[in-house]
Amino acid sequence: MTSWLMALIAFVVFFLGYHFYSRFIAERLFQLDPDYRTPSRRFEDGVDFVPTNKYVLWGHHFTSVAGAAPIIGPAIAMIWGWGPALAWVLIGTVFMAGIHDFGTLWISVRNRGQSIGAIARNVISPRALTLFLLIIFFLLLMVNAVFAVAIGTLFSTFPESVLPYWLQIPIAIAIGFLVYRRQWGIVLPSLVGLAALLGLVYAGTIVPLELPKEMAGYSSTAWWVLIMLGYGAIASRLPVWLLLQPRDFINSHLLFVCLVLVYLGVFIGQPEIVAPMYNEAVPDDAPPLLPLLFVTIACGAISGFHGLVSSGTSSKQLRYETDARFVGYLGSTGEGLLAVAAILATAAGFATVGDWNDHYGTWAQASSKGIAAFVQGAGNHVENLGIPVEVATTFMSMMVVAFAATTLDTSMRLQRFILGEIGRQYRMPALGNINFATVIVFLSCAALAFFADPNNPGAGGMVLWPLFGTTNQLTAGLSLLILTLVLWHLKRPIIFTLVPFLFLGVMTAWSMVINIGGYLADGNMLLLVIGGGILVLNVWLVLEGVNALRHSREASEMLDMGDG
């Protein structure tokens, strides 16, 4: 298959999925009501509950869920060949991610903007809330640790991205002030901000910024990890209108430009696919394709983190219930396009088959250099448009950093919400204190980032990726279980959520057992305890769900149908 044909197939599949399947979901399963009073209008507070234009909210949602994960996962999974990776991204996006993201957004809107974990209490049992909240807390913990390490690695590898990233923050704050305090329209300021950011990308190639290779016994990557976690903690406390929304809207434009450039570069340059469709010479240290493919590529196919964003921040900003299809399903489709771009960058972005084989010579090498492979490969595609490769790679690294950071502070905000819900559940008011909860989030994420890999403190956190992917998919499966139970009680078709739930349940439990065996063999007790605990919590919660299905409740007990 040629590179341009791969891209064309992806566009056609995603278009058909959104045009037909998402409409079926909206009309038959969720039965969206344009007159329903959403939580953003019922509980507007100017901080978390903010009625938002669907295009602006789509930008926030898209950039929050995209991050670096749909780049890292496919780039690593290419070790098995581009065929399995592409098939899983296309099928997973259309038939699993779309209904998962759309569904968790819808059900949260119908439950006063509560998180999917809190909804588990109403749908399954009060005990289910605790189980789900613990699983979500561990997932967010790994999201923050992994993304902070990914950003630190990029800053160390591509110092040209440092200047444009940090100067993007005051630009976003200025836009937020103009739009929400001076009542300017969002389009013009965001376009001006995007233009300024593109100019800064060029400036970054002229003025690269680096930290010393080592300070106080820690590498520059480790220090960047601490800096990014500190930034994320501060950003997570700010009102969403001040930084989160305007920066996400700029980033949505940035990602759109990135995707256009990469795909144009593919169609114009028509680079040769040097990666095998199915790799028959997989390195000895690589795990088996089944089931690890389905957790290595999480974001970009289906991701439990998306349900946390949908039910955590996006549901509190959705102005009309009918906007959920555009924000939820189309958001997952956009991430699928990013995952396909990552596949194209790592399948056709190397000059020769030998270069590709050198990069994917070992599982450890593929895991640690996945982002770098995407940045370099995508930069090579953009070079086909006449853009200097140095500028192109800086632009790509800046884009990855921007989205990883967006996910980081959204995730830290969500983790603070989860701590607050745990505090309310167990009457620990301190966990609901914004300052105390933020400190707990920062310390726990930093501890995991620094101690997950004893041989490389703070800089080797990509050892977390398999555990992150598995926990992520377990969470997605549990969200689908909640959605299935709700549809069952509403007497609506459940096959469209039940099949994805069963598939993910089998693949992720199988993967977690393999991961736990590896941690036991390596003597990594920290990850062994975390992985084992998450698996126990997951099995327990599924059993609670089965029990709830046997003891059916009325739908009115589960869905807040009032104020419609």
Coordinates of N, CA and C in Angstrom, one line a residue, residues 296-400:
T296 N -1.1 -1.0 23.9 CA 0.0 -0.1 23.5 C -0.6 1.1 22.7
I297 N -1.6 0.8 21.8 CA -2.3 1.9 21.2 C -3.6 2.0 22.0
A298 N -3.7 3.0 22.9 CA -4.9 3.3 23.6 C -5.5 4.5 23.0
C299 N -5.0 5.7 23.4 CA -5.5 6.9 22.8 C -5.2 6.8 21.3
G300 N -6.2 7.1 20.5 CA -6.1 6.9 19.0 C -6.9 5.8 18.6
A301 N -7.3 4.9 19.5 CA -8.3 3.9 19.2 C -9.5 4.0 20.1
I302 N -9.2 3.7 21.4 CA -10.2 4.0 22.5 C -9.3 4.2 23.7
S303 N -9.8 5.1 24.6 CA -9.0 5.5 25.8 C -9.9 5.9 26.9
G304 N -9.7 5.2 28.1 CA -10.5 5.5 29.3 C -10.3 7.0 29.7
F305 N -9.1 7.6 29.5 CA -8.9 8.9 29.8 C -9.9 9.9 29.2
H306 N -10.3 9.5 28.0 CA -11.3 10.4 27.3 C -12.6 10.5 28.1
G307 N -13.0 9.4 28.7 CA -14.2 9.4 29.5 C -14.1 10.3 30.7
L308 N -12.9 10.4 31.2 CA -12.6 11.2 32.4 C -12.7 12.7 32.0
V309 N -12.2 13.0 30.8 CA -12.3 14.4 30.3 C -13.8 14.7 30.0
S310 N -14.4 13.8 29.3 CA -15.8 14.0 28.9 C -16.7 14.3 30.1
S311 N -16.5 13.4 31.1 CA -17.4 13.6 32.3 C -16.8 14.4 33.4
G312 N -15.5 14.9 33.2 CA -14.9 15.7 34.2 C -14.9 17.2 33.9
T313 N -14.5 17.6 32.7 CA -14.5 19.1 32.3 C -15.4 19.4 31.2
S314 N -15.5 18.6 30.2 CA -16.3 18.9 29.0 C -17.8 19.0 29.3
S315 N -18.3 18.0 30.1 CA -19.7 18.0 30.5 C -20.1 19.2 31.2
K316 N -19.2 19.9 31.9 CA -19.5 21.1 32.7 C -19.5 22.3 31.8
Q317 N -19.1 22.2 30.5 CA -19.0 23.3 29.6 C -19.9 23.2 28.4
L318 N -20.6 22.0 28.3 CA -21.5 21.8 27.2 C -22.7 22.6 27.2
R319 N -22.9 23.5 26.3 CA -24.1 24.4 26.3 C -25.4 23.7 26.0
Y320 N -25.4 22.9 25.0 CA -26.6 22.2 24.6 C -26.3 20.7 24.5
E321 N -27.3 19.9 24.9 CA -27.1 18.5 24.9 C -26.8 18.0 23.5
T322 N -27.4 18.6 22.5 CA -27.1 18.1 21.1 C -25.7 18.4 20.6
D323 N -25.0 19.3 21.3 CA -23.6 19.5 21.0 C -22.7 18.3 21.3
A324 N -23.2 17.4 22.1 CA -22.4 16.2 22.6 C -21.9 15.4 21.4
R325 N -22.7 15.2 20.4 CA -22.2 14.5 19.2 C -21.0 15.1 18.6
F326 N -21.1 16.4 18.3 CA -20.0 17.2 17.7 C -18.7 17.1 18.6
V327 N -18.9 17.4 19.9 CA -17.7 17.4 20.8 C -17.2 16.1 21.1
G328 N -18.0 15.1 21.4 CA -17.6 13.8 21.8 C -17.1 12.9 20.7
Y329 N -18.0 12.6 19.7 CA -17.6 11.7 18.7 C -16.6 12.3 17.7
L330 N -16.8 13.6 17.3 CA -15.8 14.2 16.4 C -14.5 14.4 17.1
G331 N -14.5 14.6 18.4 CA -13.2 14.7 19.1 C -12.4 13.4 19.0
S332 N -13.1 12.3 19.2 CA -12.3 11.0 19.1 C -11.9 10.8 17.6
T333 N -12.7 11.2 16.7 CA -12.3 11.1 15.3 C -11.1 11.9 15.0
G334 N -11.0 13.1 15.5 CA -9.8 13.9 15.3 C -8.6 13.2 15.9
E335 N -8.7 12.6 17.0 CA -7.6 11.9 17.6 C -7.2 10.7 16.7
G336 N -8.2 10.0 16.1 CA -7.9 8.9 15.2 C -7.0 9.4 14.1
L337 N -7.3 10.6 13.5 CA -6.5 11.1 12.4 C -5.1 11.4 12.9
L338 N -4.9 11.9 14.1 CA -3.6 12.1 14.7 C -2.8 10.8 14.8
A339 N -3.5 9.7 15.2 CA -2.9 8.4 15.3 C -2.4 7.9 14.0
V340 N -3.3 8.1 12.9 CA -2.9 7.7 11.6 C -1.7 8.5 11.1
A341 N -1.7 9.8 11.4 CA -0.5 10.6 11.1 C 0.8 10.0 11.7
A342 N 0.6 9.6 13.0 CA 1.8 9.0 13.7 C 2.2 7.7 12.9
I343 N 1.3 6.9 12.5 CA 1.6 5.7 11.7 C 2.3 6.0 10.4
L344 N 1.8 7.1 9.7 CA 2.5 7.5 8.5 C 3.9 8.0 8.7
A345 N 4.0 8.7 9.8 CA 5.3 9.3 10.1 C 6.4 8.2 10.4
T346 N 5.9 7.2 11.1 CA 6.9 6.1 11.5 C 6.9 5.0 10.5
A347 N 6.0 4.9 9.6 CA 6.0 3.9 8.5 C 6.7 4.4 7.3
A348 N 6.5 5.7 7.0 CA 7.1 6.2 5.7 C 8.0 7.4 6.0
G349 N 8.3 7.7 7.2 CA 9.2 8.8 7.6 C 10.7 8.5 7.6
F350 N 11.0 7.2 7.6 CA 12.4 6.8 7.6 C 12.9 6.8 6.1
A351 N 14.2 7.1 5.9 CA 14.7 7.1 4.5 C 14.8 5.7 3.9
T352 N 15.2 4.7 4.7 CA 15.4 3.4 4.2 C 14.9 2.4 5.2
V353 N 14.7 1.1 4.6 CA 14.3 0.0 5.5 C 15.3 -0.2 6.6
G354 N 16.6 0.0 6.3 CA 17.7 -0.2 7.3 C 17.5 0.8 8.4
D355 N 17.2 2.0 8.1 CA 16.9 3.0 9.2 C 15.8 2.6 10.1
W356 N 14.7 2.1 9.5 CA 13.6 1.7 10.2 C 14.0 0.5 11.1
N357 N 14.7 -0.5 10.6 CA 15.1 -1.7 11.4 C 16.0 -1.3 12.5
D358 N 16.9 -0.3 12.3 CA 17.7 0.2 13.4 C 16.9 0.8 14.5
H359 N 15.9 1.5 14.2 CA 15.1 2.2 15.2 C 14.3 1.1 16.0
Y360 N 13.7 0.1 15.3 CA 12.9 -0.9 15.9 C 13.6 -2.2 16.2
G361 N 14.9 -2.0 16.5 CA 15.8 -3.2 16.7 C 15.5 -3.9 18.1
T362 N 15.0 -3.1 19.0 CA 14.6 -3.6 20.3 C 13.3 -3.0 20.8
W363 N 12.6 -3.6 21.7 CA 11.4 -3.0 22.3 C 11.7 -1.8 23.1
A364 N 12.8 -1.9 23.9 CA 13.2 -0.8 24.7 C 13.5 0.5 23.9
Q365 N 14.2 0.3 22.8 CA 14.5 1.4 21.9 C 13.3 2.0 21.3
A366 N 12.4 1.1 20.8 CA 11.1 1.6 20.2 C 10.3 2.4 21.2
S367 N 10.3 1.9 22.5 CA 9.5 2.6 23.5 C 10.1 4.0 23.9
S368 N 11.4 4.0 24.1 CA 12.0 5.2 24.6 C 12.1 6.3 23.5
K369 N 12.1 5.9 22.2 CA 12.3 6.9 21.1 C 11.1 7.0 20.2
G370 N 10.0 6.6 20.7 CA 8.8 6.7 19.9 C 8.4 8.1 19.5
I371 N 8.5 9.1 20.4 CA 8.1 10.5 20.1 C 9.1 11.1 19.1
A372 N 10.4 10.8 19.4 CA 11.4 11.3 18.5 C 11.2 10.8 17.1
A373 N 10.8 9.5 16.9 CA 10.6 9.0 15.6 C 9.5 9.7 14.9
F374 N 8.4 10.0 15.7 CA 7.3 10.7 15.1 C 7.7 12.1 14.6
V375 N 8.4 12.9 15.5 CA 8.8 14.2 15.2 C 9.7 14.3 14.0
Q376 N 10.7 13.4 13.9 CA 11.6 13.3 12.8 C 10.8 12.9 11.5
G377 N 10.0 11.9 11.6 CA 9.3 11.4 10.4 C 8.3 12.4 9.9
A378 N 7.5 13.0 10.8 CA 6.5 14.0 10.4 C 7.3 15.2 9.8
G379 N 8.4 15.6 10.4 CA 9.2 16.7 9.8 C 9.7 16.4 8.4
N380 N 10.0 15.2 8.2 CA 10.4 14.8 6.8 C 9.3 14.9 5.8
H381 N 8.1 14.5 6.2 CA 6.9 14.7 5.4 C 6.6 16.2 5.1
V382 N 6.7 17.0 6.1 CA 6.4 18.4 5.9 C 7.5 19.1 5.0
E383 N 8.7 18.6 5.1 CA 9.8 19.1 4.2 C 9.4 19.0 2.7
N384 N 8.5 18.0 2.4 CA 8.1 17.9 1.0 C 7.3 19.1 0.5
L385 N 6.9 20.0 1.4 CA 6.2 21.2 1.1 C 7.1 22.4 0.9
G386 N 8.4 22.1 1.0 CA 9.4 23.2 0.9 C 9.7 23.9 2.2
I387 N 9.3 23.4 3.3 CA 9.6 24.0 4.6 C 10.9 23.3 5.1
P388 N 11.9 24.1 5.5 CA 13.1 23.5 6.0 C 12.9 22.5 7.1
V389 N 13.6 21.4 7.0 CA 13.4 20.3 8.0 C 13.6 20.7 9.4
E390 N 14.5 21.7 9.6 CA 14.8 22.1 11.0 C 13.5 22.8 11.6
V391 N 12.9 23.7 10.8 CA 11.7 24.4 11.2 C 10.5 23.4 11.3
A392 N 10.5 22.4 10.4 CA 9.4 21.4 10.5 C 9.5 20.5 11.7
T393 N 10.7 20.1 12.1 CA 10.8 19.2 13.3 C 10.6 20.1 14.5
T394 N 11.0 21.3 14.5 CA 10.7 22.2 15.7 C 9.2 22.4 15.8
F395 N 8.5 22.6 14.7 CA 7.0 22.7 14.8 C 6.4 21.5 15.3
M396 N 6.8 20.3 14.9 CA 6.2 19.0 15.3 C 6.5 18.8 16.8
S397 N 7.7 19.1 17.2 CA 8.0 18.9 18.7 C 7.3 19.9 19.5
M398 N 7.1 21.1 19.0 CA 6.3 22.1 19.8 C 4.9 21.6 19.9
M399 N 4.3 21.1 18.8 CA 2.9 20.6 18.8 C 2.8 19.5 19.8
V400 N 3.7 18.5 19.8 CA 3.6 17.4 20.8 C 3.6 17.9 22.2

